[in-house]
CSV table of C-alpha atoms in Angstrom, one decimal:
chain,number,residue,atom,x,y,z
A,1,UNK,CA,0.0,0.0,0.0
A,2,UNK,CA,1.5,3.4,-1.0
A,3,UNK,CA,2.0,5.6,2.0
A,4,UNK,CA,0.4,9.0,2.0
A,5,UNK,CA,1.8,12.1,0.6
A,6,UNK,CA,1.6,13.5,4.2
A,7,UNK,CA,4.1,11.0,5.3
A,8,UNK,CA,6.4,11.2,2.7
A,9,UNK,CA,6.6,14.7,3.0
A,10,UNK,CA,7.1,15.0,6.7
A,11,UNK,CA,9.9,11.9,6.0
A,12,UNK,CA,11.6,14.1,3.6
A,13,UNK,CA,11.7,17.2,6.7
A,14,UNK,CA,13.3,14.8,9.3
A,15,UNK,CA,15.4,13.7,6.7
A,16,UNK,CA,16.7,17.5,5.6
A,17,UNK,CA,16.3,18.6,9.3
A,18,UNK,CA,18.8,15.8,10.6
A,19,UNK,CA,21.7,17.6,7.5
A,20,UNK,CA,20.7,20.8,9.2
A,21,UNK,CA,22.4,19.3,12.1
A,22,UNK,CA,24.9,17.3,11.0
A,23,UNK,CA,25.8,20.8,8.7
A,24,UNK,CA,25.2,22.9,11.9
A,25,UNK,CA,27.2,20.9,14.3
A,26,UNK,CA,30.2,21.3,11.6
A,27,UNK,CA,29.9,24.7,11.2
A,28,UNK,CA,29.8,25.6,15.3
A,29,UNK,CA,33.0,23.5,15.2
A,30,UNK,CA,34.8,25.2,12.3
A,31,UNK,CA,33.7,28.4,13.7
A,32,UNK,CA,34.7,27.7,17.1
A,33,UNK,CA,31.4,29.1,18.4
A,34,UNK,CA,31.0,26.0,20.8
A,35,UNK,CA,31.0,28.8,23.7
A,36,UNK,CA,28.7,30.8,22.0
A,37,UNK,CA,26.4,30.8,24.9
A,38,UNK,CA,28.8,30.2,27.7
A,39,UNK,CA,28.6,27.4,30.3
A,40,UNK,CA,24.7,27.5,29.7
A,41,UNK,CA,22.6,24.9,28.6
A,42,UNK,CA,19.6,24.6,27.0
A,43,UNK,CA,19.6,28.6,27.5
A,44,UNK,CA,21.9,31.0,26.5
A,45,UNK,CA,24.3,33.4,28.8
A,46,UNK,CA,22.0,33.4,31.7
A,47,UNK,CA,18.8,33.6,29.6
A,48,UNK,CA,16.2,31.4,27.6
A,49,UNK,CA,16.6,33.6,24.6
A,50,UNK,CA,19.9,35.7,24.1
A,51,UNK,CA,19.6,39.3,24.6
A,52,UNK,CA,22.9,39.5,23.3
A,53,UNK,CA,23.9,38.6,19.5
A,54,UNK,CA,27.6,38.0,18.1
A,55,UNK,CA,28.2,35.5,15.5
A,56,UNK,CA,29.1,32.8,18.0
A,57,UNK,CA,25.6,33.2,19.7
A,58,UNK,CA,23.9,33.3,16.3
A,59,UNK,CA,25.4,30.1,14.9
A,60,UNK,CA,25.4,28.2,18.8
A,61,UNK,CA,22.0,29.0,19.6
A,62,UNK,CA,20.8,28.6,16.2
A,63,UNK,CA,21.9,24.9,16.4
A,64,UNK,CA,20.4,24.3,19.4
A,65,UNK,CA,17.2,25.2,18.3
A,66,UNK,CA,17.5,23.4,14.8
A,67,UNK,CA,18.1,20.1,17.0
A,68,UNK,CA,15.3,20.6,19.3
A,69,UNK,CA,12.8,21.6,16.4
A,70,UNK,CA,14.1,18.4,14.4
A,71,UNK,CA,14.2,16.3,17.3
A,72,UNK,CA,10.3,16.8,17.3
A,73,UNK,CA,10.0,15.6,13.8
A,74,UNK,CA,12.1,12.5,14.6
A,75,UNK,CA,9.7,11.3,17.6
A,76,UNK,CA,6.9,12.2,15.5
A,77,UNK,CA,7.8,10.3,12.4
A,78,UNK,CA,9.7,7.4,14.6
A,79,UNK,CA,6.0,6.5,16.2
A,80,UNK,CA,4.0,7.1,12.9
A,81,UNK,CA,6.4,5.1,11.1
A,82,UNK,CA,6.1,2.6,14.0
A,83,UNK,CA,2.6,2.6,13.9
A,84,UNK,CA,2.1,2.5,10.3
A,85,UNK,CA,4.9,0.3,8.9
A,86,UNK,CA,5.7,-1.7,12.0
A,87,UNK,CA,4.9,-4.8,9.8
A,88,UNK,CA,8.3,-3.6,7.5
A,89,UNK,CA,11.0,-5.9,9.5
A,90,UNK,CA,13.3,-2.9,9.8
A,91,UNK,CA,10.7,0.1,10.9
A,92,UNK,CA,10.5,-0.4,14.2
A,93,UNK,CA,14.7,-0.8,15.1
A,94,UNK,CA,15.4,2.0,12.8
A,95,UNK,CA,13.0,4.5,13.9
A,96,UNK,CA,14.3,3.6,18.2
A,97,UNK,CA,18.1,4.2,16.7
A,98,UNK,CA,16.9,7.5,14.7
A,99,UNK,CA,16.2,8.8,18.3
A,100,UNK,CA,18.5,6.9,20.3
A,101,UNK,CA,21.3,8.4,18.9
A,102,UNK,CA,19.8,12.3,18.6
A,103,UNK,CA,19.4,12.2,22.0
A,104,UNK,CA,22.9,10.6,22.9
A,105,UNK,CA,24.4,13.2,20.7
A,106,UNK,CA,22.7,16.2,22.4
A,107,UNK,CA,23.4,14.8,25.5
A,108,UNK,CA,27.4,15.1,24.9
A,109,UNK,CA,26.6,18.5,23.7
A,110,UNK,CA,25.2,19.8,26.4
A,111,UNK,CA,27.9,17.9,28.5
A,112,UNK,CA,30.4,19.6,26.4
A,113,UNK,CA,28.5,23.3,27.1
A,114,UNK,CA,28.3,22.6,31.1
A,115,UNK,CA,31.4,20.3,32.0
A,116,UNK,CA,33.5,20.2,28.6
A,117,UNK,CA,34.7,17.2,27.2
A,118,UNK,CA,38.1,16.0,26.0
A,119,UNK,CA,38.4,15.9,22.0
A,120,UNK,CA,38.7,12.3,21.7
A,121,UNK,CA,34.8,12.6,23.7
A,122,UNK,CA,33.8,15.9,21.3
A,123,UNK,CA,35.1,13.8,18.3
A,124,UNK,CA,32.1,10.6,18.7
A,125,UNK,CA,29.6,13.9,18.4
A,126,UNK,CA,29.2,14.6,14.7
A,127,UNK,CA,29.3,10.2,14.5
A,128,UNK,CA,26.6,10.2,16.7
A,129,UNK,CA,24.5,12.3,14.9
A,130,UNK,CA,26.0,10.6,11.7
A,131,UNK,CA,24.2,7.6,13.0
A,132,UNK,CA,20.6,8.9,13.9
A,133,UNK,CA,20.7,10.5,10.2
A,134,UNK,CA,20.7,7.1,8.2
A,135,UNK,CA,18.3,5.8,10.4
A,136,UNK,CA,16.1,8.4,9.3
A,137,UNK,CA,17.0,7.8,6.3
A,138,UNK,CA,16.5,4.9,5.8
A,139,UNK,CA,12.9,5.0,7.6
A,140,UNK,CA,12.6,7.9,4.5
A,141,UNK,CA,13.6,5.1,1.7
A,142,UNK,CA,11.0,2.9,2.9
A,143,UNK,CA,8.1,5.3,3.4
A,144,UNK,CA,8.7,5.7,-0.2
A,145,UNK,CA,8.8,2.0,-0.9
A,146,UNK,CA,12.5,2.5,-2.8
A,147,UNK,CA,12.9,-1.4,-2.6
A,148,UNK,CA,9.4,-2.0,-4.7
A,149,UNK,CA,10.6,0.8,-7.3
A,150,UNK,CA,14.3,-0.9,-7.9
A,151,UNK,CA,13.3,-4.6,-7.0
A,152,UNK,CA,15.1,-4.4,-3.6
A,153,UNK,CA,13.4,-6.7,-2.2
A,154,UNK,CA,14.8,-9.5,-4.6
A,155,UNK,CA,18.0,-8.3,-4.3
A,156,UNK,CA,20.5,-11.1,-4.2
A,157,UNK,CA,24.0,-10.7,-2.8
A,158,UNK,CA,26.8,-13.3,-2.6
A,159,UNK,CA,29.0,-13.4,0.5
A,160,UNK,CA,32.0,-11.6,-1.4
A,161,UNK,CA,30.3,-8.4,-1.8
A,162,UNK,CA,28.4,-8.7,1.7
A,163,UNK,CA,31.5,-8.7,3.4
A,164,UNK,CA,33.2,-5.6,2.0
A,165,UNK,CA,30.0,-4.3,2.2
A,166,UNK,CA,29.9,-4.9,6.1
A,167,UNK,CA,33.8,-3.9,5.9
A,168,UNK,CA,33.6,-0.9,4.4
A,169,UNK,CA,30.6,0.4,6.1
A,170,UNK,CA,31.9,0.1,9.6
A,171,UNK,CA,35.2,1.5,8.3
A,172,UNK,CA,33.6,4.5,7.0
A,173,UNK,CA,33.0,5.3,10.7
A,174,UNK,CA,36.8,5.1,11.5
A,175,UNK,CA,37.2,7.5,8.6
A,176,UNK,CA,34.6,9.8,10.1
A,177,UNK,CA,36.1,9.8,13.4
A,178,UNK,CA,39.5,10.7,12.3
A,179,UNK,CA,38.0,13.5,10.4
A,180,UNK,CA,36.8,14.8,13.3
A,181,UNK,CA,39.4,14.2,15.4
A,182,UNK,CA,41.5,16.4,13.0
A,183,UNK,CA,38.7,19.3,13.9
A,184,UNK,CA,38.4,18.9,17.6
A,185,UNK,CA,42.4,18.9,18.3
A,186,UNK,CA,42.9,22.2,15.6
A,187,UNK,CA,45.0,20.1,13.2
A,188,UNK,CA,43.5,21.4,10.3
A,189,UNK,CA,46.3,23.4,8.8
A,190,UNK,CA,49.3,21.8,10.9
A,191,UNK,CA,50.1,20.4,6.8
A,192,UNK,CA,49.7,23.3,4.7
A,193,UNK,CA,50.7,20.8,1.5
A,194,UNK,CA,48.5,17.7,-0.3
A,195,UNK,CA,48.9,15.2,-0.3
A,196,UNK,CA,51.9,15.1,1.3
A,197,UNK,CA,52.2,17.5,4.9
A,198,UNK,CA,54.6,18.6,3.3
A,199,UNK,CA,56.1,18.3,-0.7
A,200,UNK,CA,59.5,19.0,-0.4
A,201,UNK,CA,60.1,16.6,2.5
A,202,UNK,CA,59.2,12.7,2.7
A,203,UNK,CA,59.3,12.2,6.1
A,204,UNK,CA,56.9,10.7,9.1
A,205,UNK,CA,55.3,13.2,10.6
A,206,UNK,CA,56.7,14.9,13.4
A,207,UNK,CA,54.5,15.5,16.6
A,208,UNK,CA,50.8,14.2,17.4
A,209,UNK,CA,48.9,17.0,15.0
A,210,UNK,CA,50.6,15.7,12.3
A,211,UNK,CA,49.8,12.0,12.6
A,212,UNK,CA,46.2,13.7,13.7
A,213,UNK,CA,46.0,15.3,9.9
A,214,UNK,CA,47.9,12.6,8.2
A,215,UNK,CA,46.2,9.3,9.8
A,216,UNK,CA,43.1,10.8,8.2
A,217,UNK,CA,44.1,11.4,4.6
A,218,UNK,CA,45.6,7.8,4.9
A,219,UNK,CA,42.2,6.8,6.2
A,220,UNK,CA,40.4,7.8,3.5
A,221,UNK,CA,42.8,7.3,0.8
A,222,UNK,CA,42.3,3.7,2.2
A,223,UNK,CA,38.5,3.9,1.5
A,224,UNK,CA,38.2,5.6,-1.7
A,225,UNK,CA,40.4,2.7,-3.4
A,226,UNK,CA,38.2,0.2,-1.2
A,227,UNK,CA,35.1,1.7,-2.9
A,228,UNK,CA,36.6,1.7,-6.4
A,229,UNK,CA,37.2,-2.5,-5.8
A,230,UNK,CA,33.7,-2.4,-4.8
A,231,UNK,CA,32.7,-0.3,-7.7
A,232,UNK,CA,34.1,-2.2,-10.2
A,233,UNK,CA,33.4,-5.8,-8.7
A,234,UNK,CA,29.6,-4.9,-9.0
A,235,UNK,CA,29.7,-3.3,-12.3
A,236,UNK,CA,31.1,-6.7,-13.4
A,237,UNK,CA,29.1,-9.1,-11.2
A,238,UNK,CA,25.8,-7.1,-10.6
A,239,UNK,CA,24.4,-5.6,-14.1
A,240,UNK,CA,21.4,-7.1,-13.2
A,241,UNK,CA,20.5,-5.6,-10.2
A,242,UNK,CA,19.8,-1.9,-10.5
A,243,UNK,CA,20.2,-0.6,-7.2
A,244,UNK,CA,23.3,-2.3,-6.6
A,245,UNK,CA,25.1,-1.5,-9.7
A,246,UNK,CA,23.7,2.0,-9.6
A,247,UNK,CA,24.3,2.1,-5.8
A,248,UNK,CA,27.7,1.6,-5.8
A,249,UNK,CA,28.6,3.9,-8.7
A,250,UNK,CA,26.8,6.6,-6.6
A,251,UNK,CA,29.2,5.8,-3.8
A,252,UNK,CA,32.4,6.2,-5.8
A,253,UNK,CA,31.3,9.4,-7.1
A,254,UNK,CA,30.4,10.6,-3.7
A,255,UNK,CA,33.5,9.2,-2.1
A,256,UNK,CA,35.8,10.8,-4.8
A,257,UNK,CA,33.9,14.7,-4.5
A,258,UNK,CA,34.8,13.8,-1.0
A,259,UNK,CA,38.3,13.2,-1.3
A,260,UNK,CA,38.4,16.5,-3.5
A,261,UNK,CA,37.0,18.3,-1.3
A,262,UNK,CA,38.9,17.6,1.1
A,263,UNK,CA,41.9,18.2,-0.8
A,264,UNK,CA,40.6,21.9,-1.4
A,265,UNK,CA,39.8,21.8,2.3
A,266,UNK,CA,43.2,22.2,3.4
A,267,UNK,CA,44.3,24.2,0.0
A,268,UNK,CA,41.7,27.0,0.4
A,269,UNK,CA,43.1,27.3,4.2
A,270,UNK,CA,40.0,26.0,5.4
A,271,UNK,CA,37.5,27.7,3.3
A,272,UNK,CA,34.1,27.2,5.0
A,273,UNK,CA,31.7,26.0,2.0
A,274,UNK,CA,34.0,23.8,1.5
A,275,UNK,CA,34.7,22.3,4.6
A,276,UNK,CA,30.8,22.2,5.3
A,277,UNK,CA,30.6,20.3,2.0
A,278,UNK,CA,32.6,18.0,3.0
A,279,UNK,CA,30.5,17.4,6.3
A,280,UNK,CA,27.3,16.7,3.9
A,281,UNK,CA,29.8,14.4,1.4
A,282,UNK,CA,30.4,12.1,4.2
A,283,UNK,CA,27.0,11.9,5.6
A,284,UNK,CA,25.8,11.3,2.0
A,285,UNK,CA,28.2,8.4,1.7
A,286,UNK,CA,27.6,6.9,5.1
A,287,UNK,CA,23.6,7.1,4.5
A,288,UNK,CA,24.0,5.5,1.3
A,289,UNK,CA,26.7,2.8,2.6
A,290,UNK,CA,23.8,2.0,6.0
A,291,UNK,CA,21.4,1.5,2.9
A,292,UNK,CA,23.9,-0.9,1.3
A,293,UNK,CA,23.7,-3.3,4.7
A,294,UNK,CA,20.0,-2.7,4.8
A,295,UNK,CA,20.1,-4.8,1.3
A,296,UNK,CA,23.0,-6.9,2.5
A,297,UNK,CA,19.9,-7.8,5.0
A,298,UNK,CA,17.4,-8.1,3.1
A,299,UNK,CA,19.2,-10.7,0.9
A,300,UNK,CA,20.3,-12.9,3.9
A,301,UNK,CA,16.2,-13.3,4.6
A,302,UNK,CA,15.6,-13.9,1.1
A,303,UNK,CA,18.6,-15.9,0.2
A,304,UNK,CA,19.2,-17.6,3.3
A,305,UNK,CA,22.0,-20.1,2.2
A,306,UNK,CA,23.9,-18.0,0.0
């Protein structure tokens, strides 16, 4: 039965709302406006509702109430999805994680605001969130019955591709915790060259910062050429099956406009569209990877001795 319009439409709000955090928790970090609104939490300098605006207010306060206005669309669509598509085997887990993990990952904000955190703490944050985005959506893809429109359903993996698939997923996350380690601990710049630290010198690097910066580009070196083997093992082995072949092409596009961006990242000295571009690249990929495992999933009910 096709959901209503209604649904799909407030799906596609929870979905957009959750990038407005992920995108807002980036750009509070990049713009170090994490004490926007001093040791105060949920309100702001001593007051529900700054009297007081500087830019750090305006983008600190501004996230605060982005998450709390989205985290009322999550509960909402969590229990009408619940309610509505419990009978879909993966509704009723994904719409608990979808707000699980928003309110974990306001609860280490707020920590962070009141008591502070250490960076290796601050850096599980945007993950967090990470997470409660591809639950939603994922809940989104099924309100609008993707797996009917691309034969999902039927979809038919062998245990080769499941495993990188698993692999690569849960690697993704590694990737995405060195990334923002490298924010948290102000190692952005500490190599001002690509994509070496620095050309003229091939050396290890030198102090913690360094390994910081250049543990990540290895990082995601590594998964860009793990994508491309995935990439090109489907496009050999799965012509048949549209949203695999498809799916995985999307992936190495995504993950290579990721590793340029974050090439440009460090070249532009931090330029802040494109740093916040590569915050939505990475949440695009790790949505799209969590939808990957979804199929992985559904082929181990369907397929059960494959």
């Amino acid at each position: 039965m096709q959901q209503s319009k209604y649904m799909k439409w407030f799906a596609v709000a929870a979905t957009f709302g959750m990038l407005l955090i992920l995108i807002g928790g980036a750009l509070v970090t990049k713009t170090d406006s994490g004490m926007g609104c001093g040791r105060h939490w949920p309100g702001c300098n001593g007051s529900l509702i700054p009297t007081e605006i500087t830019r750090e207010v305006l983008i600190e306060f501004s996230h605060r109430a982005i998450t709390g206005s989205v985290s009322f669309l999550i509960l909402i669509l969590s229990v009408w999805s619940w309610r509505k598509l419990g009978h879909v085997r993966e509704v009723k887990l994904l719409a608990f994680l979808a707000m699980f993990f928003l309110v974990a990952q306001a609860f280490i904000g707020a920590a962070q605001v009141m008591w502070g955190q250490g960076d290796f703490i601050l850096a599980l944050h945007f993950g967090i969130s990470l997470l409660s985005f591809a639950a939603v959506l994922l809940l989104t893809l099924i309100v609008f019955e993707v797996d009917k429109k691309f034969d999902a359903d039927q979809v038919h993996i062998l245990p080769k591709l499941k495993w990188h698939t698993i692999g690569v997923t849960l690697y993704s996350y590694i990737v995405v915790y060195t990334g923002a380690l490298v924010r948290h601990t102000n190692s952005s710049l500490i190599c001002p060259d690509w994509p070496l630290c620095n050309n003229k010198t091939i050396a290890l690097p030198s102090n913690f910062y360094e390994w910081v910066q250049m543990g990540h580009r290895a990082a995601a070196g590594l998964i860009f050429i793990w994508i491309l083997y995935i990439a090109i093992h489907t496009i050999k082995y799965y012509k048949n099956q549209r949203v695999l072949y498809w799916g995985w092409i999307i992936a190495l596009l995504i993950v290579s406009l990721q590793v340029i961006a974050g090439m440009s990242v460090v070249l532009s000295r931090l330029n802040i569209y494109l740093a916040l571009s590569h915050s939505l690249l990475i949440a695009l990929l790790f949505g799209l990877l969590c939808y990957m495992i979804l199929l992985v999933s559904r082929s181990n009910q369907n397929y059960p001795n494959a």
